[in-house]
PDB file of C-alpha atoms in Angstrom:
ATOM      1  CA  UNK A 115       0.000   0.000   0.000  1.00 35.00           C
ATOM      2  CA  UNK A 116       1.119   3.515  -0.647  1.00 38.00           C
ATOM      3  CA  UNK A 117       0.838   6.269   1.894  1.00 41.00           C
ATOM      4  CA  UNK A 118      -1.773   8.869   1.030  1.00 43.00           C
ATOM      5  CA  UNK A 119      -0.180  12.208   1.712  1.00 48.00           C
ATOM      6  CA  UNK A 120      -2.312  15.158   0.722  1.00 52.00           C
ATOM      7  CA  UNK A 121      -5.592  13.283   1.190  1.00 56.00           C
ATOM      8  CA  UNK A 122      -7.610  16.362   0.207  1.00 62.00           C
ATOM      9  CA  UNK A 123      -6.349  16.016  -3.373  1.00 69.00           C
ATOM     10  CA  UNK A 124      -6.900  12.265  -3.474  1.00 82.00           C
ATOM     11  CA  UNK A 125      -9.483  10.799  -5.871  1.00 87.00           C
ATOM     12  CA  UNK A 126     -10.853   8.939  -2.832  1.00 81.00           C
ATOM     13  CA  UNK A 127     -12.218  12.214  -1.484  1.00 83.00           C
ATOM     14  CA  UNK A 128     -14.645  12.252  -4.424  1.00 90.00           C
ATOM     15  CA  UNK A 129     -16.410   9.044  -3.303  1.00 91.00           C
ATOM     16  CA  UNK A 130     -19.815   9.696  -1.725  1.00 94.00           C
ATOM     17  CA  UNK A 131     -20.413   8.138   1.690  1.00 92.00           C
ATOM     18  CA  UNK A 132     -23.569   7.559   3.679  1.00 96.00           C
ATOM     19  CA  UNK A 133     -23.881   9.219   7.069  1.00 96.00           C
ATOM     20  CA  UNK A 134     -26.491   7.833   9.446  1.00 97.00           C
ATOM     21  CA  UNK A 135     -28.006  10.220  11.989  1.00 97.00           C
ATOM     22  CA  UNK A 136     -29.085   8.589  15.238  1.00 96.00           C
ATOM     23  CA  UNK A 137     -31.752  10.501  17.153  1.00 95.00           C
ATOM     24  CA  UNK A 138     -32.284   7.860  19.816  1.00 96.00           C
ATOM     25  CA  UNK A 139     -33.124   4.258  20.599  1.00 96.00           C
ATOM     26  CA  UNK A 140     -36.241   2.450  21.738  1.00 96.00           C
ATOM     27  CA  UNK A 141     -36.404  -0.855  23.575  1.00 96.00           C
ATOM     28  CA  UNK A 142     -39.989  -2.064  23.384  1.00 95.00           C
ATOM     29  CA  UNK A 143     -40.976  -5.580  24.337  1.00 95.00           C
ATOM     30  CA  UNK A 144     -41.422  -7.782  21.289  1.00 96.00           C
ATOM     31  CA  UNK A 145     -45.145  -8.155  22.019  1.00 96.00           C
ATOM     32  CA  UNK A 146     -45.497  -4.341  22.029  1.00 94.00           C
ATOM     33  CA  UNK A 147     -43.542  -4.045  18.799  1.00 93.00           C
ATOM     34  CA  UNK A 148     -45.850  -6.562  17.123  1.00 95.00           C
ATOM     35  CA  UNK A 149     -48.878  -4.497  18.198  1.00 94.00           C
ATOM     36  CA  UNK A 150     -47.662  -1.230  16.639  1.00 95.00           C
ATOM     37  CA  UNK A 151     -50.176   0.422  14.332  1.00 96.00           C
ATOM     38  CA  UNK A 152     -50.184   3.642  12.317  1.00 97.00           C
ATOM     39  CA  UNK A 153     -50.290   6.669  14.643  1.00 96.00           C
ATOM     40  CA  UNK A 154     -48.662   4.699  17.486  1.00 95.00           C
ATOM     41  CA  UNK A 155     -45.999   6.601  19.429  1.00 94.00           C
ATOM     42  CA  UNK A 156     -42.697   4.896  20.178  1.00 93.00           C
ATOM     43  CA  UNK A 157     -40.805   6.676  22.969  1.00 94.00           C
ATOM     44  CA  UNK A 158     -37.059   7.120  22.490  1.00 96.00           C
ATOM     45  CA  UNK A 159     -34.344   7.297  25.128  1.00 96.00           C
ATOM     46  CA  UNK A 160     -33.586  10.952  24.342  1.00 95.00           C
ATOM     47  CA  UNK A 161     -35.226  14.315  24.604  1.00 94.00           C
ATOM     48  CA  UNK A 162     -35.873  16.664  21.673  1.00 91.00           C
ATOM     49  CA  UNK A 163     -33.076  19.011  22.768  1.00 91.00           C
ATOM     50  CA  UNK A 164     -30.478  16.216  23.175  1.00 95.00           C
ATOM     51  CA  UNK A 165     -27.697  15.997  20.566  1.00 96.00           C
ATOM     52  CA  UNK A 166     -27.958  13.578  17.669  1.00 97.00           C
ATOM     53  CA  UNK A 167     -25.032  11.365  16.626  1.00 97.00           C
ATOM     54  CA  UNK A 168     -23.591  11.019  13.134  1.00 97.00           C
ATOM     55  CA  UNK A 169     -22.095   7.684  12.070  1.00 96.00           C
ATOM     56  CA  UNK A 170     -20.215   6.360   9.067  1.00 94.00           C
ATOM     57  CA  UNK A 171     -20.726   2.628   9.380  1.00 93.00           C
ATOM     58  CA  UNK A 172     -20.402   1.979  13.100  1.00 93.00           C
ATOM     59  CA  UNK A 173     -17.930   4.821  13.710  1.00 94.00           C
ATOM     60  CA  UNK A 174     -19.133   7.933  15.497  1.00 95.00           C
ATOM     61  CA  UNK A 175     -17.864  10.941  13.527  1.00 96.00           C
ATOM     62  CA  UNK A 176     -19.777  13.883  15.006  1.00 97.00           C
ATOM     63  CA  UNK A 177     -22.597  15.151  17.205  1.00 97.00           C
ATOM     64  CA  UNK A 178     -25.014  17.922  16.471  1.00 97.00           C
ATOM     65  CA  UNK A 179     -28.491  19.321  16.837  1.00 96.00           C
ATOM     66  CA  UNK A 180     -31.415  18.922  14.487  1.00 95.00           C
ATOM     67  CA  UNK A 181     -32.489  22.054  12.702  1.00 95.00           C
ATOM     68  CA  UNK A 182     -34.866  22.962   9.888  1.00 94.00           C
ATOM     69  CA  UNK A 183     -33.624  24.596   6.702  1.00 96.00           C
ATOM     70  CA  UNK A 184     -35.178  27.824   5.447  1.00 95.00           C
ATOM     71  CA  UNK A 185     -35.705  29.434   2.054  1.00 94.00           C
ATOM     72  CA  UNK A 186     -35.917  27.117  -0.968  1.00 95.00           C
ATOM     73  CA  UNK A 187     -35.448  24.095   1.282  1.00 95.00           C
ATOM     74  CA  UNK A 188     -37.858  25.114   4.059  1.00 94.00           C
ATOM     75  CA  UNK A 189     -39.091  22.161   6.054  1.00 93.00           C
ATOM     76  CA  UNK A 190     -36.090  19.956   5.238  1.00 96.00           C
ATOM     77  CA  UNK A 191     -34.208  18.598   8.240  1.00 95.00           C
ATOM     78  CA  UNK A 192     -30.499  19.254   8.705  1.00 96.00           C
ATOM     79  CA  UNK A 193     -27.906  18.831  11.443  1.00 97.00           C
ATOM     80  CA  UNK A 194     -25.865  21.704  12.882  1.00 97.00           C
ATOM     81  CA  UNK A 195     -22.586  20.142  14.025  1.00 97.00           C
ATOM     82  CA  UNK A 196     -21.533  20.866  17.583  1.00 97.00           C
ATOM     83  CA  UNK A 197     -18.675  18.368  17.897  1.00 96.00           C
ATOM     84  CA  UNK A 198     -16.551  16.640  15.234  1.00 95.00           C
ATOM     85  CA  UNK A 199     -14.238  13.685  15.808  1.00 92.00           C
ATOM     86  CA  UNK A 200     -10.668  13.994  14.494  1.00 84.00           C
ATOM     87  CA  UNK A 201     -10.743  11.933  11.275  1.00 78.00           C
ATOM     88  CA  UNK A 202      -7.043  12.285  10.424  1.00 74.00           C
ATOM     89  CA  UNK A 203      -6.522   8.566  11.113  1.00 72.00           C
ATOM     90  CA  UNK A 204      -9.255   7.660   8.624  1.00 67.00           C
ATOM     91  CA  UNK A 205     -12.801   6.495   8.894  1.00 64.00           C
TER      92      UNK A 205
END
């Protein structure tokens, strides 16, 4: 393998990646999960004002807060980053 100095100029930086945003977890009993219907409410382990977590695969890369875009993209969700993990060692 060759060392990748100057990663910013690397062709690898042009590859799109998927970031998963985790807003919380739920731990219902299986019987309750099987009874879920439209309009049911599933409580999460976090509050609305708690930070969300951003993952690439199973690696935490950042935390942030949910926000709503304005203007042409009004109503679309976004994340305002509040903490970013040092990714110099790779993802």
